[in-house]
Short mmCIF file of C-alpha atoms and ligand atoms in Angstrom, two decimals:
data_model
loop_
_atom_site.label_atom_id
_atom_site.label_comp_id
_atom_site.label_asym_id
_atom_site.label_seq_id
_atom_site.Cartn_x
_atom_site.Cartn_y
_atom_site.Cartn_z
CA THR L 1 -0.32 -0.20 -0.08
CA PRO L 2 1.19 3.59 -0.60
CA GLN L 3 2.35 5.77 1.56
CA THR L 4 0.28 9.13 2.81
CA VAL L 5 2.06 12.35 3.57
CA LEU L 6 0.87 15.84 4.46
CA VAL L 7 2.65 18.60 2.45
CA THR L 8 2.36 22.07 4.27
CA GLY L 9 3.40 24.89 2.08
CA GLY L 10 2.89 22.24 -1.11
CA ALA L 11 2.22 25.20 -3.48
CA GLY L 12 5.27 27.07 -2.78
CA TYR L 13 8.24 26.78 -4.42
CA VAL L 14 10.61 23.77 -2.89
CA GLY L 15 6.87 22.24 -1.54
CA SER L 16 5.78 22.10 -4.89
CA HIS L 17 8.78 20.58 -5.86
CA CYS L 18 8.86 18.17 -3.52
CA VAL L 19 5.39 16.85 -3.84
CA ALA L 20 6.46 16.11 -7.78
CA GLU L 21 9.26 13.60 -6.45
CA LEU L 22 6.22 12.25 -3.68
CA LEU L 23 4.16 11.60 -6.66
CA ASP L 24 6.50 10.57 -9.21
CA ARG L 25 7.71 7.79 -6.26
CA GLY L 26 4.16 6.86 -5.87
CA PHE L 27 2.83 8.56 -2.64
CA ARG L 28 -0.42 9.72 -1.58
CA VAL L 29 -0.07 13.57 -1.08
CA VAL L 30 -2.11 15.67 0.36
CA VAL L 31 -1.19 19.69 -0.05
CA LEU L 32 -2.27 21.61 2.64
CA ASP L 33 -1.52 25.21 2.07
CA ASN L 34 -3.28 28.98 2.80
CA LEU L 35 -2.21 30.21 -1.20
CA ARG L 36 -1.17 33.78 0.15
CA GLN L 37 2.58 32.96 -0.92
CA GLY L 38 1.36 29.46 -2.84
CA HIS L 39 -0.45 28.87 -5.83
CA ARG L 40 -3.08 26.50 -6.53
CA ALA L 41 -1.62 25.49 -10.32
CA ALA L 42 1.51 24.47 -9.03
CA VAL L 43 -0.29 21.46 -7.15
CA PRO L 44 -1.15 18.29 -9.78
CA SER L 45 -4.77 17.24 -9.54
CA ASP L 46 -3.89 14.05 -8.20
CA ALA L 47 -2.63 15.44 -5.43
CA ALA L 48 -5.80 15.96 -2.17
CA PHE L 49 -5.44 20.44 -1.54
CA VAL L 50 -6.42 21.60 1.61
CA GLU L 51 -6.78 25.17 1.45
CA ALA L 52 -6.22 26.00 5.15
CA ASP L 53 -4.04 28.17 7.34
CA LEU L 54 -2.20 25.98 10.27
CA ALA L 55 -2.71 29.13 12.70
CA ASP L 56 -6.50 27.46 12.26
CA MET L 57 -6.41 24.29 14.77
CA ASP L 58 -9.86 22.88 13.76
CA ALA L 59 -8.99 22.57 10.04
CA LEU L 60 -5.46 20.90 11.62
CA THR L 61 -7.64 17.96 13.66
CA ARG L 62 -9.85 18.05 10.11
CA VAL L 63 -6.72 16.84 8.30
CA PHE L 64 -5.48 14.52 10.33
CA ALA L 65 -8.81 12.69 11.09
CA GLU L 66 -9.46 12.73 7.03
CA TRP L 67 -6.36 10.96 6.73
CA ARG L 68 -3.57 8.75 8.57
CA PHE L 69 0.20 10.16 7.61
CA ASP L 70 2.90 7.91 7.74
CA ALA L 71 4.65 11.37 7.69
CA VAL L 72 4.59 15.28 7.32
CA PHE L 73 6.45 17.62 5.53
CA HIS L 74 7.04 20.89 6.69
CA PHE L 75 7.40 23.75 3.98
CA ALA L 76 4.59 26.16 5.60
CA ALA L 77 6.38 29.43 6.42
CA LEU L 78 6.87 33.08 5.99
CA SER L 79 10.93 33.23 4.59
CA LEU L 80 11.85 36.73 3.56
CA VAL L 81 14.62 37.65 5.81
CA GLY L 82 14.31 41.28 5.14
CA GLU L 83 10.69 41.19 6.33
CA SER L 84 11.57 39.38 9.06
CA MET L 85 14.05 42.44 10.82
CA ARG L 86 11.68 44.57 9.94
CA ASP L 87 8.73 42.70 11.26
CA PRO L 88 10.47 40.47 13.84
CA HIS L 89 7.14 39.57 15.68
CA LEU L 90 5.50 38.38 12.03
CA TYR L 91 8.09 36.14 12.04
CA LEU L 92 9.02 34.84 15.91
CA HIS L 93 5.24 34.48 16.66
CA GLY L 94 3.22 33.34 13.01
CA ASN L 95 6.34 30.66 11.82
CA THR L 96 6.67 29.24 15.40
CA VAL L 97 2.22 28.90 16.89
CA ASN L 98 2.15 27.76 13.44
CA SER L 99 5.04 24.75 13.74
CA LEU L 100 3.47 23.99 17.08
CA ASN L 101 0.33 23.37 15.96
CA LEU L 102 1.44 21.55 13.51
CA ILE L 103 3.69 19.49 15.68
CA ARG L 104 0.70 19.52 18.14
CA ALA L 105 -1.66 17.68 15.84
CA ALA L 106 0.71 14.97 14.07
CA THR L 107 2.03 13.93 17.54
CA THR L 108 -2.32 13.94 19.17
CA ALA L 109 -2.63 11.64 15.82
CA GLY L 110 1.01 9.52 16.33
CA VAL L 111 2.63 10.40 13.19
CA ARG L 112 6.12 9.14 13.54
CA LYS L 113 7.99 11.26 11.20
CA MET L 114 8.41 14.81 10.37
CA VAL L 115 10.92 16.34 7.43
CA PHE L 116 10.70 20.31 8.00
CA SER L 117 12.98 22.51 6.16
CA SER L 118 15.12 24.73 7.93
CA THR L 119 17.80 26.98 6.86
CA ALA L 120 21.58 28.46 6.75
CA ASN L 121 20.49 31.03 7.79
CA LEU L 122 20.61 29.17 11.17
CA PHE L 123 24.22 30.17 10.76
CA GLY L 124 24.40 33.36 10.65
CA THR L 125 27.55 34.80 9.80
CA PRO L 126 29.82 31.72 10.10
CA GLU L 127 33.17 31.63 11.85
CA ARG L 128 34.59 29.43 8.87
CA LEU L 129 33.63 27.84 5.90
CA PRO L 130 32.30 25.95 4.94
CA ILE L 131 29.79 25.73 6.88
CA ASP L 132 28.63 21.76 8.89
CA GLU L 133 26.06 20.59 11.73
CA GLU L 134 29.24 20.90 14.02
CA THR L 135 29.04 24.85 12.74
CA THR L 136 27.93 27.49 15.86
CA ILE L 137 23.99 27.96 15.87
CA ASP L 138 23.67 31.93 15.50
CA PRO L 139 20.94 32.88 13.69
CA GLY L 140 21.13 35.34 11.21
CA SER L 141 17.32 37.20 11.09
CA PRO L 142 14.20 36.72 13.21
CA TYR L 143 13.42 34.48 10.63
CA GLY L 144 17.00 31.93 11.07
CA GLU L 145 15.61 32.83 14.83
CA SER L 146 12.10 30.94 13.79
CA LYS L 147 13.56 28.22 12.22
CA PHE L 148 15.97 27.48 14.96
CA PHE L 149 13.46 27.50 17.49
CA ILE L 150 11.29 24.77 15.53
CA GLU L 151 14.12 22.58 15.56
CA ARG L 152 14.13 23.22 19.34
CA ALA L 153 10.75 21.95 19.19
CA LEU L 154 11.15 19.19 17.01
CA HIS L 155 13.89 18.06 19.04
CA TRP L 156 11.64 17.52 22.34
CA ALA L 157 8.51 16.18 20.27
CA ASP L 158 10.79 13.44 19.26
CA ARG L 159 12.12 12.90 23.34
CA CYS L 160 8.71 13.40 24.32
CA HIS L 161 6.50 12.09 21.66
CA GLY L 162 8.49 9.48 19.74
CA LEU L 163 8.21 11.70 16.03
CA ARG L 164 10.85 11.69 14.47
CA SER L 165 12.07 14.49 12.27
CA ALA L 166 14.66 15.63 9.62
CA CYS L 167 16.37 18.98 9.70
CA LEU L 168 17.22 20.19 6.38
CA ARG L 169 18.97 23.65 6.39
CA TYR L 170 19.19 24.59 2.80
CA PHE L 171 21.15 26.90 1.20
CA ASN L 172 20.16 28.88 -1.83
CA ALA L 173 17.32 27.04 -3.60
CA ALA L 174 17.37 27.87 -7.12
CA GLY L 175 16.40 26.13 -10.51
CA ALA L 176 12.98 24.68 -11.93
CA HIS L 177 11.95 20.99 -12.39
CA PRO L 178 12.51 19.56 -15.63
CA ASN L 179 8.93 18.97 -16.64
CA GLY L 180 8.58 22.82 -17.10
CA ILE L 181 5.06 22.81 -15.08
CA ILE L 182 6.46 24.02 -11.50
CA GLY L 183 8.81 27.01 -10.98
CA GLU L 184 10.10 29.49 -8.64
CA ASP L 185 7.85 32.19 -8.59
CA HIS L 186 7.45 34.86 -5.30
CA HIS L 187 4.98 38.44 -4.73
CA PRO L 188 6.99 40.18 -4.44
CA GLU L 189 10.59 38.33 -5.81
CA THR L 190 13.69 38.91 -4.16
CA HIS L 191 15.31 36.52 -5.47
CA LEU L 192 18.61 36.59 -7.77
CA ILE L 193 17.95 34.36 -10.22
CA PRO L 194 14.55 35.38 -11.06
CA LEU L 195 15.70 38.59 -11.29
CA VAL L 196 18.62 38.41 -13.37
CA LEU L 197 16.21 36.22 -15.54
CA ASP L 198 13.93 38.72 -15.63
CA ALA L 199 16.46 41.65 -16.39
CA ALA L 200 18.10 39.23 -19.25
CA SER L 201 14.02 39.28 -21.01
CA GLY L 202 13.94 42.46 -20.59
CA ARG L 203 10.60 42.23 -17.96
CA ARG L 204 12.84 44.04 -15.83
CA SER L 205 15.21 47.54 -17.07
CA HIS L 206 18.51 45.54 -14.95
CA ILE L 207 19.63 43.61 -11.89
CA GLU L 208 21.14 45.86 -8.91
CA ILE L 209 23.80 44.08 -7.60
CA PHE L 210 23.78 44.62 -3.86
CA GLY L 211 27.62 45.39 -2.95
CA ASP L 212 30.89 45.20 -4.87
CA ASP L 213 33.16 45.86 -2.34
CA TYR L 214 32.64 42.29 -0.45
CA PRO L 215 36.10 40.68 1.13
CA THR L 216 35.45 38.40 -2.52
CA PRO L 217 37.48 37.41 -5.41
CA ASP L 218 34.83 39.85 -7.55
CA GLY L 219 34.13 41.69 -4.75
CA THR L 220 30.07 40.50 -4.88
CA CYS L 221 28.82 38.04 -2.25
CA VAL L 222 29.54 34.72 -2.92
CA ARG L 223 26.09 32.02 -2.27
CA ASP L 224 26.14 27.91 -2.55
CA TYR L 225 22.58 27.43 -5.02
CA ILE L 226 21.36 23.98 -5.17
CA HIS L 227 18.95 22.62 -7.26
CA VAL L 228 15.35 22.45 -5.65
CA CYS L 229 14.94 18.87 -7.75
CA ASP L 230 18.45 17.88 -5.70
CA LEU L 231 16.60 19.38 -2.20
CA ALA L 232 13.15 17.06 -2.59
CA ASP L 233 15.21 14.37 -3.66
CA ALA L 234 16.88 14.70 -0.13
CA HIS L 235 13.84 15.09 1.13
CA LEU L 236 12.61 11.56 0.28
CA ARG L 237 16.21 9.94 1.02
CA VAL L 238 15.63 10.65 5.01
CA LEU L 239 13.05 9.25 5.28
CA PRO L 240 14.45 5.35 5.81
CA ALA L 241 16.89 6.85 8.41
CA LEU L 242 13.75 8.42 10.22
CA GLU L 243 12.83 4.82 11.20
CA THR L 244 15.73 4.60 13.84
CA ARG L 245 16.67 8.30 14.62
CA SER L 246 15.79 11.60 13.96
CA VAL L 247 18.65 13.82 11.94
CA ARG L 248 19.59 17.22 10.91
CA PHE L 249 21.93 17.95 7.68
CA ASN L 250 22.96 21.28 5.94
CA LEU L 251 22.26 21.18 2.07
CA GLY L 252 23.91 23.24 -0.79
CA ASN L 253 25.56 22.35 -3.82
CA GLY L 254 29.70 23.01 -1.44
CA THR L 255 30.49 25.19 -4.57
CA GLY L 256 30.04 29.35 -4.08
CA TYR L 257 29.34 31.42 -6.59
CA SER L 258 29.43 35.43 -7.05
CA VAL L 259 26.34 37.44 -7.47
CA ARG L 260 28.51 38.62 -10.94
CA ALA L 261 29.03 34.58 -11.55
CA VAL L 262 25.26 34.18 -11.50
CA ILE L 263 25.04 36.85 -13.89
CA GLU L 264 27.55 35.70 -16.52
CA ALA L 265 26.21 32.41 -16.38
CA THR L 266 22.47 33.72 -17.35
CA GLU L 267 24.32 35.60 -20.42
CA ARG L 268 25.84 32.55 -21.48
CA VAL L 269 22.92 30.44 -21.05
CA THR L 270 20.21 32.49 -22.05
CA GLY L 271 22.31 34.55 -24.96
CA LEU L 272 21.06 37.85 -23.96
CA THR L 273 22.56 40.93 -22.00
CA VAL L 274 21.74 41.77 -18.35
CA PRO L 275 21.68 45.48 -17.32
CA VAL L 276 24.09 45.85 -14.52
CA LYS L 277 23.59 48.97 -12.09
CA VAL L 278 26.14 48.26 -8.80
CA GLY L 279 23.94 49.43 -5.69
CA PRO L 280 24.59 49.37 -1.86
CA ARG L 281 24.77 46.62 0.14
CA ARG L 282 21.88 45.16 1.30
CA ALA L 283 21.62 44.99 5.13
CA GLY L 284 22.33 41.44 7.14
CA ASP L 285 24.00 39.98 3.79
CA PRO L 286 27.50 37.70 4.99
CA ALA L 287 30.28 38.07 2.28
CA VAL L 288 30.46 34.12 1.42
CA LEU L 289 28.07 30.99 2.32
CA ILE L 290 28.55 28.12 1.40
CA ALA L 291 27.49 24.36 2.87
CA SER L 292 29.23 21.34 3.52
CA SER L 293 27.01 18.75 2.67
CA GLU L 294 29.51 15.87 3.25
CA ARG L 295 26.93 14.63 6.47
CA ILE L 296 23.97 13.62 4.06
CA ARG L 297 26.38 12.35 1.26
CA SER L 298 28.43 9.42 3.42
CA GLU L 299 25.41 9.14 5.71
CA LEU L 300 22.50 8.56 2.88
CA GLY L 301 24.42 8.78 -0.27
CA TRP L 302 23.25 12.22 -1.74
CA THR L 303 24.61 13.38 -3.87
CA PRO L 304 23.33 16.52 -6.29
CA ARG L 305 22.30 15.58 -9.45
CA PHE L 306 22.44 19.12 -11.01
CA PRO L 307 25.46 20.59 -9.47
CA ASP L 308 26.93 23.13 -11.82
CA LEU L 309 25.35 26.59 -12.44
CA ASP L 310 24.93 26.44 -16.13
CA SER L 311 21.85 23.51 -15.47
CA ILE L 312 20.32 25.46 -12.60
CA ILE L 313 20.00 28.83 -14.34
CA GLY L 314 18.58 26.94 -17.97
CA SER L 315 16.44 24.88 -15.59
CA ALA L 316 15.00 28.32 -14.46
CA TRP L 317 15.26 30.08 -18.01
CA ASP L 318 13.95 27.10 -19.63
CA TRP L 319 10.29 27.89 -17.01
CA ARG L 320 10.18 31.47 -17.03
CA ARG L 321 10.33 31.05 -20.79
CA ARG L 322 6.65 28.71 -20.44
CA HIS L 323 5.29 30.75 -18.21
CA PRO L 324 6.09 34.50 -18.71
CA GLY L 325 5.07 36.68 -15.47
CA GLY L 326 4.98 33.43 -13.75
CA TYR L 327 2.05 30.86 -12.38
CA ARG L 328 -0.16 34.37 -12.76
CA GLY L 329 0.68 35.17 -16.40
CA PRO L 330 -0.32 33.44 -19.42
CA ALA L 331 1.26 29.89 -20.06
CA LEU L 332 3.02 29.12 -23.34
CA ALA L 333 2.07 25.77 -24.93
CA GLN L 334 5.34 23.51 -24.73
CA ALA L 335 4.97 22.68 -28.42
CA ALA L 336 5.88 26.17 -29.14
CA GLU L 337 9.34 25.65 -27.82
N1 LIG M 401 21.31 40.11 -5.01
C1 LIG M 401 21.96 41.01 -5.82
N2 LIG M 401 20.69 41.55 -6.64
C2 LIG M 401 19.89 41.33 -6.15
C3 LIG M 401 18.56 40.37 -4.65
C4 LIG M 401 20.12 39.26 -4.73
O1 LIG M 401 22.93 41.39 -5.55
O2 LIG M 401 18.23 42.15 -6.56
C5 LIG M 401 22.29 39.33 -3.81
C6 LIG M 401 22.38 38.95 -2.53
O3 LIG M 401 22.80 40.08 -1.83
C7 LIG M 401 22.81 37.60 -2.28
C8 LIG M 401 22.86 36.86 -3.41
O4 LIG M 401 22.23 38.11 -4.59
O5 LIG M 401 24.18 38.31 -2.17
C9 LIG M 401 21.37 36.40 -3.48
O6 LIG M 401 20.40 36.80 -3.08
P1 LIG M 401 19.37 36.00 -2.84
O7 LIG M 401 18.00 36.95 -2.33
O8 LIG M 401 18.48 35.29 -3.60
O9 LIG M 401 19.23 34.59 -1.69
P2 LIG M 401 20.28 34.74 0.37
O10 LIG M 401 21.43 34.57 -0.02
O11 LIG M 401 19.28 36.29 0.66
O12 LIG M 401 18.93 33.76 0.39
#
């Protein structure tokens, strides 16, 4: 019999790619999303869909009464570092209360496994690179702090209720599913790669580089971009480990690319010119963030299938061309390629 799983935030960017992977591998999937940032069109018709907010405990109780879940994948959250610096309460309250509701509903229903989307922001500005699981946790923002708090709540849910959890600390999720149906579409968009693609296609006048005076080879910030399908793959690989223990893994490619390197790769991949302006630094941006994913590689045999920047950007470009304007814009027929 197929396993049944709940995916909160399954209409969002990383969540929808995980849903696609789960369906591909024969899971029965129930998506719960409030659609404030997620897109209904990102959830395929072979997944059940519940429009609800995690703040609504009654709705959660109904969902856990209707299905018996073998595992819960928890993506639903506010996820903007900058917004959390302007409104810490929104994150420290919203993300944590919603997650505590979910953990309570899951433990009450006797669910044994939860996979949680955590963040590299747990490590703030780390004292050494690459960032592994032994790196000191010192969240860089209220957003990161809210994720750390939830990791701790999951620690106690294991100790007290036997709910095993995998906390996956993502670095920079990027790219899109090769099926061309799902991709990255935030409102407002703040992430580098979709913004650079829009600057290449002329939907935006230019890309602003947030600072070119960092202590890095070309002066721009270096980040570890990981293909969203490689993230999704990791979410499924942790399930067997959860039979015996809770785990925490950092998830990145292990390679850093500068903002200028992303822009150059985009010009290579698209054959278009990206107009660039250099602006001031963005508050709170560390110069370099690179993950060590050695632990998940050696313990679970995970390895990225799309490690190089050009293939990551190429997949994002592919989706963007088919969906100019994202999910809300007209989708171009794939045959038109
Ligand atoms: N960035 C930039 N211009 C933009 C958006 C982002 O120069 O319009 C830089 C940002 O300073 C960071 C990198 O691109 O160094 C990745 O930013 P993003 O917001 O995509 O992800 P983050 O690293 O903040 O999670």
